[in-house]
Structure formats: structure tokens, C-alpha cells
Coordinates of C-alpha atoms and ligand atoms in Angstrom, one line a residue:
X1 CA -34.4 -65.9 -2.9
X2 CA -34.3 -69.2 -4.6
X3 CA -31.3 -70.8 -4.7
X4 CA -28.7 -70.8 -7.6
X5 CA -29.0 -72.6 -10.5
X6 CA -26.1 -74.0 -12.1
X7 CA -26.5 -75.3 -15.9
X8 CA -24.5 -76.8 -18.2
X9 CA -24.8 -77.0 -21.9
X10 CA -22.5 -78.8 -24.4
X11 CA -22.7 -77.6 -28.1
X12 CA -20.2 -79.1 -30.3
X13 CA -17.2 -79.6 -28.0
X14 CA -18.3 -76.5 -26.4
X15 CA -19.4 -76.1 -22.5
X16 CA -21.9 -72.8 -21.8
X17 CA -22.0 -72.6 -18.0
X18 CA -25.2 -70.1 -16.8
X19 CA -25.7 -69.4 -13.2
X20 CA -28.3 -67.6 -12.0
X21 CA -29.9 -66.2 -9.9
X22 CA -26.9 -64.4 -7.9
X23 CA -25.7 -66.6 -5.1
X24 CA -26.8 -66.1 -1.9
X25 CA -24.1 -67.4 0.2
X26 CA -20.9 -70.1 -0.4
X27 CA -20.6 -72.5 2.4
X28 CA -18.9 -75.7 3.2
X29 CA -15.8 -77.0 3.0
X30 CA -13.9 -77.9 -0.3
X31 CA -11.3 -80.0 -1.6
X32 CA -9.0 -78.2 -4.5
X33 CA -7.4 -80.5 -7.3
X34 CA -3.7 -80.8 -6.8
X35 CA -1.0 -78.1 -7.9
X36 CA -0.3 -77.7 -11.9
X37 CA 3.0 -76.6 -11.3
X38 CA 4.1 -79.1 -8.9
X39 CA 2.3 -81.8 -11.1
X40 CA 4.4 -81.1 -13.8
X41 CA 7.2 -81.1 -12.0
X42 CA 6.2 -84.4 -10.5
X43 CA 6.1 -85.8 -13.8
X44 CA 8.8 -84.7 -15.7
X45 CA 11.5 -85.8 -13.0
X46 CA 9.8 -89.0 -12.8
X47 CA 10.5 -89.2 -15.9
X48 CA 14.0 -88.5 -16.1
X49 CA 15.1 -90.6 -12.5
X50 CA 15.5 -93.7 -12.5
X51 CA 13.1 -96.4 -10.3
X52 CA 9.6 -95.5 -9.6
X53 CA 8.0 -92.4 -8.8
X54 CA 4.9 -92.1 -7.0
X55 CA 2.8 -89.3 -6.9
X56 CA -0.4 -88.9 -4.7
X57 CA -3.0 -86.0 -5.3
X58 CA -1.3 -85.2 -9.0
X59 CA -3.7 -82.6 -10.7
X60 CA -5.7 -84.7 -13.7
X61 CA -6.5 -82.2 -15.8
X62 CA -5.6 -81.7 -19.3
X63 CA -2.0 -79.6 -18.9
X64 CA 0.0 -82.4 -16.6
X65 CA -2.0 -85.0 -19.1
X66 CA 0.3 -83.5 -21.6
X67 CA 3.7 -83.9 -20.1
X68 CA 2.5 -87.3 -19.6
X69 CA 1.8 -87.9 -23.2
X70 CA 4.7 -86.3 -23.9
X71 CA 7.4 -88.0 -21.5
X72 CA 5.3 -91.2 -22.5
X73 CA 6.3 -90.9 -26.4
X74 CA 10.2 -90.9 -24.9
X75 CA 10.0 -93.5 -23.1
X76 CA 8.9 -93.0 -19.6
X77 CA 6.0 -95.4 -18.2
X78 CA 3.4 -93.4 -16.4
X79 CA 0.3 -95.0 -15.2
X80 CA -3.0 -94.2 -16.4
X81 CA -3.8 -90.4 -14.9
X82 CA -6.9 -91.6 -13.6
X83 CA -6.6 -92.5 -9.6
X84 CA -5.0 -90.7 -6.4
X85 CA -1.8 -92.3 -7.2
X86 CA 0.0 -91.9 -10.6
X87 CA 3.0 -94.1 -10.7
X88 CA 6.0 -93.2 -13.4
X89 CA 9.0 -95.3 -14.3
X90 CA 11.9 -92.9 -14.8
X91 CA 14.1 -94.0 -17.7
X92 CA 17.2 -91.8 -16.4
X93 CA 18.9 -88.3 -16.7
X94 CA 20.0 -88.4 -20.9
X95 CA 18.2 -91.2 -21.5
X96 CA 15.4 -89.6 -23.0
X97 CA 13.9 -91.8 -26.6
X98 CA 13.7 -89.4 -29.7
X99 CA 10.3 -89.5 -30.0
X100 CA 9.1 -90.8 -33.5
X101 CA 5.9 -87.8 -34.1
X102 CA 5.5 -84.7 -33.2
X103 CA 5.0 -83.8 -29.0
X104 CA 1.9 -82.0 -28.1
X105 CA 2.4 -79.9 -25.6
X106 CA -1.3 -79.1 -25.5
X107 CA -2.2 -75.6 -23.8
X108 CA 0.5 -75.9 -21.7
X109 CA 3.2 -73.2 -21.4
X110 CA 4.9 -75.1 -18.5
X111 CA 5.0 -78.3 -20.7
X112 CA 6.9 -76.6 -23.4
X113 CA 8.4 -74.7 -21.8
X114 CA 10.1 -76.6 -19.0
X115 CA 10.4 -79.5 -21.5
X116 CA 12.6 -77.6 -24.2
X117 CA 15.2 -77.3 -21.1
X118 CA 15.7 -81.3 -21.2
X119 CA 15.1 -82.0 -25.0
X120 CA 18.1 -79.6 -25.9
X121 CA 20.6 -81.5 -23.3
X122 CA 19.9 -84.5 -24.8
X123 CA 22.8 -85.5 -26.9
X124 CA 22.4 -87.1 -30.7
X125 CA 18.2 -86.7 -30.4
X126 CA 16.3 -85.0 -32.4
X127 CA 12.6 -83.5 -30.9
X128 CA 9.9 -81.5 -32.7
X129 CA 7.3 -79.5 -30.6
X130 CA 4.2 -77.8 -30.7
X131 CA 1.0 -76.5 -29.1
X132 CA -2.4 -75.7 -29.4
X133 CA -3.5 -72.4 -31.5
X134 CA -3.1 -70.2 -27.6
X135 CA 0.3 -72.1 -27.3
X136 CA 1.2 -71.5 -30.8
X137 CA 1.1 -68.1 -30.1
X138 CA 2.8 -67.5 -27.0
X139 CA 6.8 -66.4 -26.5
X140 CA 9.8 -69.2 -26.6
X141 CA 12.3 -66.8 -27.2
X142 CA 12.4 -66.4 -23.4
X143 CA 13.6 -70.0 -23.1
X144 CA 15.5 -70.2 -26.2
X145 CA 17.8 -67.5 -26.4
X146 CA 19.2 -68.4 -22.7
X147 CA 19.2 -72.0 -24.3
X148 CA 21.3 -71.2 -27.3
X149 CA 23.7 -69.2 -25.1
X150 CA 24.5 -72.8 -23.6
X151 CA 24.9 -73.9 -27.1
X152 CA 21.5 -75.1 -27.7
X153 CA 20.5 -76.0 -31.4
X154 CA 16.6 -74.8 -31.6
X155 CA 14.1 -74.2 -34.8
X156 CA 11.5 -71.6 -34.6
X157 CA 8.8 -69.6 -36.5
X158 CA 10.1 -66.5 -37.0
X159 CA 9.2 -64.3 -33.9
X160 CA 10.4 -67.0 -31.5
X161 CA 7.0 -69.3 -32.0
X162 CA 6.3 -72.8 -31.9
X163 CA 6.2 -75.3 -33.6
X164 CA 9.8 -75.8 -32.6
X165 CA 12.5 -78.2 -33.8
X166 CA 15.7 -79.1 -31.6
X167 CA 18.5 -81.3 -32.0
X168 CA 19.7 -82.0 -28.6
X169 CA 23.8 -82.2 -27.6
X170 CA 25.9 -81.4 -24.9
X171 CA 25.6 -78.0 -23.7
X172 CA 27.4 -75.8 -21.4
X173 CA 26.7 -73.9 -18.4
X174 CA 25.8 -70.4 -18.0
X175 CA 25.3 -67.7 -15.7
X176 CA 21.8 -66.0 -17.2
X177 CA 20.7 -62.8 -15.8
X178 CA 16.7 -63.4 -16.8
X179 CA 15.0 -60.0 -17.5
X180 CA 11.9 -61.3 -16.2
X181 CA 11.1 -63.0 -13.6
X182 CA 9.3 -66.3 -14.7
X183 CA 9.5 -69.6 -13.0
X184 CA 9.2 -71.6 -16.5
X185 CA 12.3 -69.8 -17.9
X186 CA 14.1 -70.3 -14.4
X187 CA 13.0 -73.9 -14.8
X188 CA 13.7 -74.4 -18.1
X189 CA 17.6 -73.7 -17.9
X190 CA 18.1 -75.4 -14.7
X191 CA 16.4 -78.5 -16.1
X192 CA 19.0 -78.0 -19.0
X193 CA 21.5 -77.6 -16.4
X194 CA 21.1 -80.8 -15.3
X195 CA 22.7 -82.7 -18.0
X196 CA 25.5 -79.7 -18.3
X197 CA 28.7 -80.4 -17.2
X198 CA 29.3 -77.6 -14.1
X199 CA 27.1 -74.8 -12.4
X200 CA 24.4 -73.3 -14.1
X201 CA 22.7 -70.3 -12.9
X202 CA 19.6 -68.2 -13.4
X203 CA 19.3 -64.8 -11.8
X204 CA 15.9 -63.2 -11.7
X205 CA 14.4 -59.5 -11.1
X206 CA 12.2 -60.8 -8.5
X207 CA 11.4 -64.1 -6.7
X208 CA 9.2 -66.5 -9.0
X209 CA 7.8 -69.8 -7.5
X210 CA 10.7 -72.2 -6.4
X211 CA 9.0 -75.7 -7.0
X212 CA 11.4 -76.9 -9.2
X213 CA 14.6 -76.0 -7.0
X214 CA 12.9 -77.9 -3.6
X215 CA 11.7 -81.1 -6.0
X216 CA 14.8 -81.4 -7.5
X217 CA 16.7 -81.4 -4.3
X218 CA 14.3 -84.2 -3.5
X219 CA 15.3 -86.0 -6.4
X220 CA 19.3 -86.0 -5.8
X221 CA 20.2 -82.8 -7.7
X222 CA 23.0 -80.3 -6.4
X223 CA 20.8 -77.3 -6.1
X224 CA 21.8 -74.2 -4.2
X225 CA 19.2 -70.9 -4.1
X226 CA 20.4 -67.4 -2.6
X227 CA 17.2 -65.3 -1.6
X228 CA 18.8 -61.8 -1.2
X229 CA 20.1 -62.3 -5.2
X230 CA 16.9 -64.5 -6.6
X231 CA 19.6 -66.5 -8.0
X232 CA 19.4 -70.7 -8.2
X233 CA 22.1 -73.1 -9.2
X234 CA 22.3 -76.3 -10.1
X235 CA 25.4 -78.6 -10.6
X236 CA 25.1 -80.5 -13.5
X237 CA 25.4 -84.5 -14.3
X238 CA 24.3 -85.7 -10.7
X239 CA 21.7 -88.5 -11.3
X240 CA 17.6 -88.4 -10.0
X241 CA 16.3 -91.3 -8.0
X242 CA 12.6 -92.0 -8.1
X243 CA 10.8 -90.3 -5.0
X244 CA 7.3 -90.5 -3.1
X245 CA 5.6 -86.6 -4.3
X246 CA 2.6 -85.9 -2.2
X247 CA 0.9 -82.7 -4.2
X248 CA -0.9 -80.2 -2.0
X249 CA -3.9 -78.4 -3.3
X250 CA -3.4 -75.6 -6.0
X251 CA -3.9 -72.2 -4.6
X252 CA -4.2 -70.6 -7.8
X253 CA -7.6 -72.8 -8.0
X254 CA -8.5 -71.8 -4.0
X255 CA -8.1 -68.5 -5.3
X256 CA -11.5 -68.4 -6.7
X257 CA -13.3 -69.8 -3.7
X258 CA -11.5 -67.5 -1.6
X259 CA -12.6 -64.3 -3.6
X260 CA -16.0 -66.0 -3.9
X261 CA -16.3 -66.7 0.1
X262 CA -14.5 -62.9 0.7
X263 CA -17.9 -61.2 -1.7
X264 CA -20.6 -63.1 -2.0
X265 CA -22.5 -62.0 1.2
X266 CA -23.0 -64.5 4.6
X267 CA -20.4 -67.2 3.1
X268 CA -18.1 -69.0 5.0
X269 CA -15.5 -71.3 3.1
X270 CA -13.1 -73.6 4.4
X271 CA -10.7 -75.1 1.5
X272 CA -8.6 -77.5 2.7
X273 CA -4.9 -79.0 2.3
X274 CA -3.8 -76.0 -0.3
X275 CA 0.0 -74.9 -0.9
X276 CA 1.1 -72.2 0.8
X277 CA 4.4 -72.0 -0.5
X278 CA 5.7 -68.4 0.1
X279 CA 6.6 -67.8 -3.5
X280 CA 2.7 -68.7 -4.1
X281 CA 0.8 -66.7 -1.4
X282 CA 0.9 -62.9 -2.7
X283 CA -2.9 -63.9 -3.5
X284 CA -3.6 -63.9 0.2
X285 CA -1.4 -60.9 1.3
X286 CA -3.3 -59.0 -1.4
X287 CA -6.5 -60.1 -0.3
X288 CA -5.9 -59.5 3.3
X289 CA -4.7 -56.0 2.1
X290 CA -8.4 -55.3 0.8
X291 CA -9.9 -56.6 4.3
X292 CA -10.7 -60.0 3.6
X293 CA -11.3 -62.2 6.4
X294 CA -9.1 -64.9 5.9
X295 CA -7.3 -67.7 8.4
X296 CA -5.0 -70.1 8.0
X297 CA -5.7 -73.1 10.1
X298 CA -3.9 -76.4 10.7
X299 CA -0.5 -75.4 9.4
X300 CA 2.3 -78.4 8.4
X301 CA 5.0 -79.5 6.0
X302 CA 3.9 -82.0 3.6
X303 CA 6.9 -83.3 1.4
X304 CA 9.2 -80.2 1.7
X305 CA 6.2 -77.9 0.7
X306 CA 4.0 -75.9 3.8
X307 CA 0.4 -76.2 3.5
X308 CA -2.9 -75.2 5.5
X309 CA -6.1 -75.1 5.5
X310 CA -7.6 -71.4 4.6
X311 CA -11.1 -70.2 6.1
X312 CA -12.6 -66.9 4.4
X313 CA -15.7 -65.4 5.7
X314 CA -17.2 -62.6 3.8
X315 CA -16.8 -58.7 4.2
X316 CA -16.8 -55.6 3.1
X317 CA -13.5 -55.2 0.5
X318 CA -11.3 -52.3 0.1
X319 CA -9.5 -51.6 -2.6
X320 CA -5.5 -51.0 -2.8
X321 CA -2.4 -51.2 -5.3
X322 CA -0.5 -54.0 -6.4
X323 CA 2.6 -53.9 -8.1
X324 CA 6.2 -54.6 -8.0
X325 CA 8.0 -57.7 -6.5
X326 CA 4.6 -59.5 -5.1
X327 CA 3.5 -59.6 -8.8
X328 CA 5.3 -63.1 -9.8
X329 CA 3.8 -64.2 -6.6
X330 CA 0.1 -64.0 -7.7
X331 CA 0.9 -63.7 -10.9
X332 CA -2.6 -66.8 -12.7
X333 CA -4.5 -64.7 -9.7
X334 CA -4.9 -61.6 -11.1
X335 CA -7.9 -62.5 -13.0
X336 CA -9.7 -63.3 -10.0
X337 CA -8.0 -60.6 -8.0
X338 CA -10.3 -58.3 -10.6
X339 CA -13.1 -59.7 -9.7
X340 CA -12.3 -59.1 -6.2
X341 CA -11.4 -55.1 -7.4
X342 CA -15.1 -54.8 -8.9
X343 CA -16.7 -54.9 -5.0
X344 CA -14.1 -53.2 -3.4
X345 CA -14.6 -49.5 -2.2
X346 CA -12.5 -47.0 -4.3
X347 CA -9.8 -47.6 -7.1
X348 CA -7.7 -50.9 -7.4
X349 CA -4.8 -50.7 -9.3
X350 CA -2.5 -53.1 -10.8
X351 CA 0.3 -52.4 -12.2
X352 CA 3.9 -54.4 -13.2
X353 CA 1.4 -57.1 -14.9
X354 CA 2.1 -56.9 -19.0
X355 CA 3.4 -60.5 -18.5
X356 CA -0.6 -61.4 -18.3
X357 CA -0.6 -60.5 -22.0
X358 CA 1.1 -63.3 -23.3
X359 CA -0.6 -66.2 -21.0
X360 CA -2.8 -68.6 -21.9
X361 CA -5.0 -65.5 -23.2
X362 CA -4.2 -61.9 -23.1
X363 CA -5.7 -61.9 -19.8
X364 CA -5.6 -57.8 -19.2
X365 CA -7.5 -56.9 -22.5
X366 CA -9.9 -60.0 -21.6
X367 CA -10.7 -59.5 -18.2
X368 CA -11.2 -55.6 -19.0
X369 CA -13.5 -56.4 -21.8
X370 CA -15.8 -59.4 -19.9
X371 CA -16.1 -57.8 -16.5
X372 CA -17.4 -54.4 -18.2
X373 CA -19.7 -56.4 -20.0
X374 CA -20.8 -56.9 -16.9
X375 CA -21.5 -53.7 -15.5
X376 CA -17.5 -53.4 -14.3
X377 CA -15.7 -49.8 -14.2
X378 CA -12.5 -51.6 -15.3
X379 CA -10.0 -49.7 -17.1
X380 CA -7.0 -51.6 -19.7
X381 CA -3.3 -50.3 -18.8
X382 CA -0.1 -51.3 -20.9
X383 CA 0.6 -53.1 -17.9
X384 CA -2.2 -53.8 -15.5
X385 CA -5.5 -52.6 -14.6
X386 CA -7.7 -50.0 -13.1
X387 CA -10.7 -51.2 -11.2
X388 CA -13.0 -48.7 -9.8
X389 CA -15.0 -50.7 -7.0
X390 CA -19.1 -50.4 -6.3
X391 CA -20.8 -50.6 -9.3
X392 CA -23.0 -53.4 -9.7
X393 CA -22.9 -56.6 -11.9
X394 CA -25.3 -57.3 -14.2
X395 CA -25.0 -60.9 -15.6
X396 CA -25.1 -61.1 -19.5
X397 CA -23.0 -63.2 -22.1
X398 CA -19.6 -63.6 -21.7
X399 CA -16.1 -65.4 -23.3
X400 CA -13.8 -67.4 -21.4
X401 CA -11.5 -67.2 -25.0
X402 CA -10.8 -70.4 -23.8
X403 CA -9.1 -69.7 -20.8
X404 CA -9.4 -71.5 -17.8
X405 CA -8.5 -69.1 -15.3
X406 CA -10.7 -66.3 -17.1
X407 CA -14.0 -69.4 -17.3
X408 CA -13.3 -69.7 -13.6
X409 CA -13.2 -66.2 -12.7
X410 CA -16.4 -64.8 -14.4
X411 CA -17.9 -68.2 -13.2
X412 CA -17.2 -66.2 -9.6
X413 CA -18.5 -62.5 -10.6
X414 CA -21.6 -64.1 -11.8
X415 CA -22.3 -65.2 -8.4
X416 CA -22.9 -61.5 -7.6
X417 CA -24.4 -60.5 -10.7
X418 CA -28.3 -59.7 -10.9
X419 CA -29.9 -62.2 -13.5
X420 CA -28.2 -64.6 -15.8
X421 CA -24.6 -64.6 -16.6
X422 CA -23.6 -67.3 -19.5
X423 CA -20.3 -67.8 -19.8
X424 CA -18.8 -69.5 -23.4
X425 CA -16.4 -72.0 -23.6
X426 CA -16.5 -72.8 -20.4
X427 CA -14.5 -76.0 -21.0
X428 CA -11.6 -74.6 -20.6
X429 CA -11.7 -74.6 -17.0
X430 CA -10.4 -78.5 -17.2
X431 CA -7.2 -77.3 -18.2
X432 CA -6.3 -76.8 -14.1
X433 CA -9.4 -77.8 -12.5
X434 CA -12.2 -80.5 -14.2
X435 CA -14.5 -80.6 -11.3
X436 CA -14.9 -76.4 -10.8
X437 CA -18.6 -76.8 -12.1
X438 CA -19.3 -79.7 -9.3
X439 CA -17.7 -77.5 -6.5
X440 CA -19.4 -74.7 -7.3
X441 CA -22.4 -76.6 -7.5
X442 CA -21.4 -78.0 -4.2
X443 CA -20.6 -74.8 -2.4
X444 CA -23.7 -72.9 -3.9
X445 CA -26.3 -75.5 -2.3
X446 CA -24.6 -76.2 0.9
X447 CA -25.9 -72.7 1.7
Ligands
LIG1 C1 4.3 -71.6 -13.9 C2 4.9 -70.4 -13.9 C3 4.1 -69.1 -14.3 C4 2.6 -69.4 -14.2 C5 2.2 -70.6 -14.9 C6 2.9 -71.8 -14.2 C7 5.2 -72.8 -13.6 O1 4.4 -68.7 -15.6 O2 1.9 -68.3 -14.8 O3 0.8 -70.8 -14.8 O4 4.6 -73.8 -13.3 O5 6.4 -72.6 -13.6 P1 5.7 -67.8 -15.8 O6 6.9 -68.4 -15.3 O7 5.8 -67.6 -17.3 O8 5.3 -66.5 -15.2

């Protein structure tokens, strides 16, 4: 079989991405970009320490170019995110600049999100935010109802959506009991906790990723975490020094080179230097639950957060359930995950998952629709999906709807689709990864 073709065509700001013919192995070993979450993280206390912060292996893509452009309109210096190393020159917890336009927090829920936290504990500033047209659209009540119940003063469109206004003051601390668990509203209050006189604490259903408790230890803060409750405090008012961040490899953007090495047949994929924090890794229990072949190799601690290399060698999938507590875990995998569900033997079924309505698409309704476009037995819940496992993929057109997770994840069932699959707006994969179309280039010829 000749070997696959990967082509890509721009019309008017618009990427179409066509692979074809279906791959006949993955092989090599690849290098993901660094993690979004901790990259935001990265930047945003940067900004608000004070000294230099340097930060190796930052993602550059479009969402953590954001914050920058953000934090960069109140006053923090941040090098050009262009190199390895991105250097920022915090200006200082409450020191923040009111900015004098608008910030444009792009695509970027975390950006808002996470950022609303510190614009309201800024005393005597005033802020106004807003987002793309997907960002537009997406909830803030979550973060601003816990955010007035510290005394918060925030202006909304009706239904809770940006663009926002806020006119930061002092604030003061609660204890909130979040119905969901979510890492940005977690985040976001603790962030506002900093600059709150006393203990703020967030309390969550389940365990979401703890990046920003472990960086803002690093940083100085008074942070405490209690696993058996999902609770984490912070102690307000105690000032961030600059640190050295080293940012491991995303494994949200390993996840689609571990489904594409578990089903495309006679691959074998090594990916190297990618998180494996435990709050991240549900992707690989899951998988490892459907009988993929997957190692973790060369295990260590790289600035307070474990990584490894992962080998995955292909085989034959099963399909199980997924709900519950691991769901925050694997939460931006899910896409993939269904990908993963279309070779599997017998029914997959995810359930617990109605927060993928309101990310960066509505990522149930638009996985459903694409992958049975496809030739995919994929059935819509309320809250998850139904994946019936065997039947084959047939490539065709399909819509990213400008999501990069969903671009990246048909980009991986075309690989085992018979004849062309064309996937639209495949730009949008730049959001968390800009070189996916090289790597896959990359991992398709190494075969
Ligand atoms: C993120 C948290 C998650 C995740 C998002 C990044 C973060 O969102 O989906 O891609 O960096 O805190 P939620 O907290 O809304 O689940």
C-alpha cells in the first residue's frame, strides 16, 4: 500500500487537512509541545511575582499567547513566545496596570477564566474582557457567582457570558463548595484568594487537575490540599517570587498518538517527556482498560510534576464504561477516547461527560455527528456517548467547528479510514498544538 499522503490546503484563513490513503503503521518517536495548563499557569504567576521567571518547554500555541498578550497589556514583560525559554518579569501580587483596551482572551477558557480570579482582587482597577465567538459563548457564571460571594463586582451579558466588565477591590475569603468539579473554577478562586485577606477554600465533587496548587507552592504561596475532601486552600496576601518552570509534554496532545499507535495496525510509538501527573492520567487507565499496550518508561520528577516516557504498540481494543470520578481526569480526551471506542469490540459507554457541551465546542453532539459521517455507530447521550465498536471508517468531509482537539482527533480516525478523509478548519489544531500536521507527517513516513 502506498504510503500516506498528508496535504494541506489554506483557503482564506482556513486549513483543509486530507490524509489518505489509510495509514499503514505509526512509528518513531515523538516530541509533544509543552502542557496548556501548566503554560498558563507558568505565565500568569510570572506575571504576578516579582523578579524573573523562566520558563523552558512553554507550549507556543495560540491559548498561552493569549495570557501573554493579556498580562502584557497590565504590565508584565514577557519575552517574545518564540524560543525554548520564555522569560517574564513579574510586576507583583496587586500590582496588576488597568489595562487601557479591551483583553482578549482569545479561545481560551483557562485565560478567562483563571484571569477573572486576579482582575477582581485587584483593588481601585477596572478590567473589561472578552473572547472569541466559541469563548463568547461559553459559561462564567461558574467563576463569577463563587467570585461575587467574595464580594466581587463583575458585568455580564445576561446568561452569565462574556464580554465581561469588573472593577477589582478587596475581597474576602470563602469556603465554596463547587458543584462541579473543574480545575479553572478551582483556579480561579484560589488565584482570587491570593490577594484575600485569610483562607480561602474550594471544595470539589471529584478531583480535577492540581497544577495550580503544586506551582503556586513553588512560587511562595501558603497552599494546603486534603485528598480524601478534594478541598484546596490557600492563605491569602503571601507574596510570589519569580521561579525556574520546566513544562513537561502535554498528555492531552500524546493522547492522540497514543490512540493512533493503540489502532492503526503494526505501529509502535514512543512519545517522550509527557506529564503524568495523576490528576491527568485517566486517559491511560482508560486506555489500558480497553487492552492497549502501553508502557511507561524512564519515570522522574521534573520541577514538582512526574513525567515518563509512554510506549504504545498496537492491538486489538475492547470496549468498557467510563464514568464517574475518573471523568475530570481525561476530561479534553474524550474526543479521542471516541475514536478509540469506534475499533473497539462491543459497546463503549461514556457517561458523567455533559461538561463536554460547553468546551471549546459542544464536543458530544460534534464528535457523534463527524465520526458517523464516517461510518461510526456512535450514539449522542445528555451526558456522554454510546460507541458501538467494529464498524468500519469510511473517510469523507468532515468539520473540526474549529476545535482543536476535535481537528486532532478525526485527523487520527482518518488514519484508519478507507479513501480520503478532509477535515475543515483544521487550523484550529494550533490552539494546543501548531506542529500536529508535521508529527503526523513525521510518524506516518517513519513507517
Ligand atoms: C483546564 C481545565 C479543564 C480543561 C481545560 C484546561 C485548566 O477545564 O478542560 O482544557 O487548565 O484548568 P475545566 O476546568 O472547565 O474542566
Amino acid at each position: 500500500m502506498p504510503s500516506t499522503t498528508i496535504t494541506l490546503h489554506r483557503i482564506a484563513n482556513h486549513d483543509s487537512l486530507t490524509i489518505a490513503p489509510q495509514a499503514t503503521a505509526v512509528r518513531g518517536r515523538i516530541c509533544v509541545p509543552g502542557d496548556k495548563s501548566i503554560s498558563h499557569r507558568a505565565l500568569m504567576l510570572g506575571a504576578m511575582a516579582t523578579g524573573e521567571t523562566q520558563i523552558q518547554g512553554l507550549l507556543l500555541g495560540e491559548d498561552p499567547r493569549s495570557t501573554a498578550a493579556c498580562f502584557r497589556a497590565m504590565g508584565a514583560i514577557i519575552s517574545e513566545l518564540n524560543s525554548d525559554l520564555v522569560t517574564v518579569q513579574g510586576i507583583g501580587l496587586g500590582q496588576l496596570r488597568e489595562p487601557v483596551d479591551v483583553l482578549d482572551a482569545g479561545n481560551s477558557g483557562t485565560t478567562m477564566r483563571l484571569m477573572l480570579g486576579l482582575l477582581a482582587s485587584q483593588p481601585r482597577r477596572f478590567f473589561t474582557v472578552t473572547g472569541d465567538a466559541s469563548l463568547r459563548s461559553r459559561p462564567m457564571s461558574r467563576v463569577i457567582h463563587p467570585l461575587q460571594q467574595m464580594g466581587a463586582q463583575i458585568w455580564c451579558r445576561s446568561g452569565g457570558y462574556a464580554p465581561l466588565a469588573v472593577q477589582g477591590q478587596s475581597l474576602k475569603p470563602i469556603h465554596f463548595r463547587s458543584p462541579i468539579a473543574s480545575a479553572q473554577v478551582k483556579s480561579c478562586i484560589l488565584l482570587a484568594g491570593l490577594l484575600t485577606e485569610g483562607q480561602t477554600t474550594v471544595t470539589e465533587p471529584a478531583l480535577s487537575r492540581d497544577h495550580s496548587e503544586r506551582m503556586l507552592r513553588a512560587f511562595g504561596a501558603e497552599v494546603s490540599v486534603d485528598p480524601e475532601t478534594c478541598s484546596a486552600t490557600v492563605t491569602g496576601m503571601a507574596p510570589l517570587h519569580g521561579q525556574t518552570v520546566i513544562v513537561p509534554g502535554d498528555i492531552s496532545s500524546a493522547a492522540f498518538w497514543l490512540v493512533a499507535g493503540a489502532i492503526v495496525p503494526d505501529s509502535e510509538l514512543v512519545i517522550e517527556n509527557v506529564g503524568v501527573n495523576p490528576t491527568r492520567t485517566g486517559i491511560l487507565e482508560a486506555l489500558t482498560l480497553m487492552g492497549a499496550d502501553i508502557q511507561r518508561q524512564n519515570e522522574r520528577e521534573v520541577a514538582g510534576e512526574p513525567v515518563a516516557d509512554l510506549r504504545v504498540r498496537s492491538s486489538l481494543l475492547k470496549a468498557c464504561t467510563i464514568s464517574g470520578d475518573i471523568i475530570p481526569r481525561l476530561i479534553d480526551e474524550i474526543p479521542i477516547l471516541a475514536v478509540a471506542a469506534t475499533v473497539a469490540q462491543g459497546t463503549t459507554v461514556i457517561r458523567d461527560a455533559a461538561e463536554l457541551r460547553v468546551k471549546e465546542s459542544d464536543r458530544l453532539a460534534v464528535m457523534a455527528t463527524q465520526l458517523n459521517r464516517m461510518g461510526a455507530n456512535v450514539t449522542e447521550l445528555p451526558d456522554g456517548l454510546e460507541i458501538t465498536g467494529g464498524t468500519p471508517l469510511t473517510g469523507t468531509e468532515v468539520d473540526s467547528h474549529t476545535d482543536h482537539r476535535i481537528a486532532m482527533s478525526l485527523a487520527v480516525a482518518a488514519l484508519i479510514a478507507r479513501g480520503p478523509t478532509t477535515i475543515q478548519r483544521a487550523e484550529a489544531a494550533a490552539i494546543s498544538y501548531p506542529d500536529f500536521t508535521a508529527t503526523l507527517q513525521q510518524a506516518c513516513t517513519t513507517s
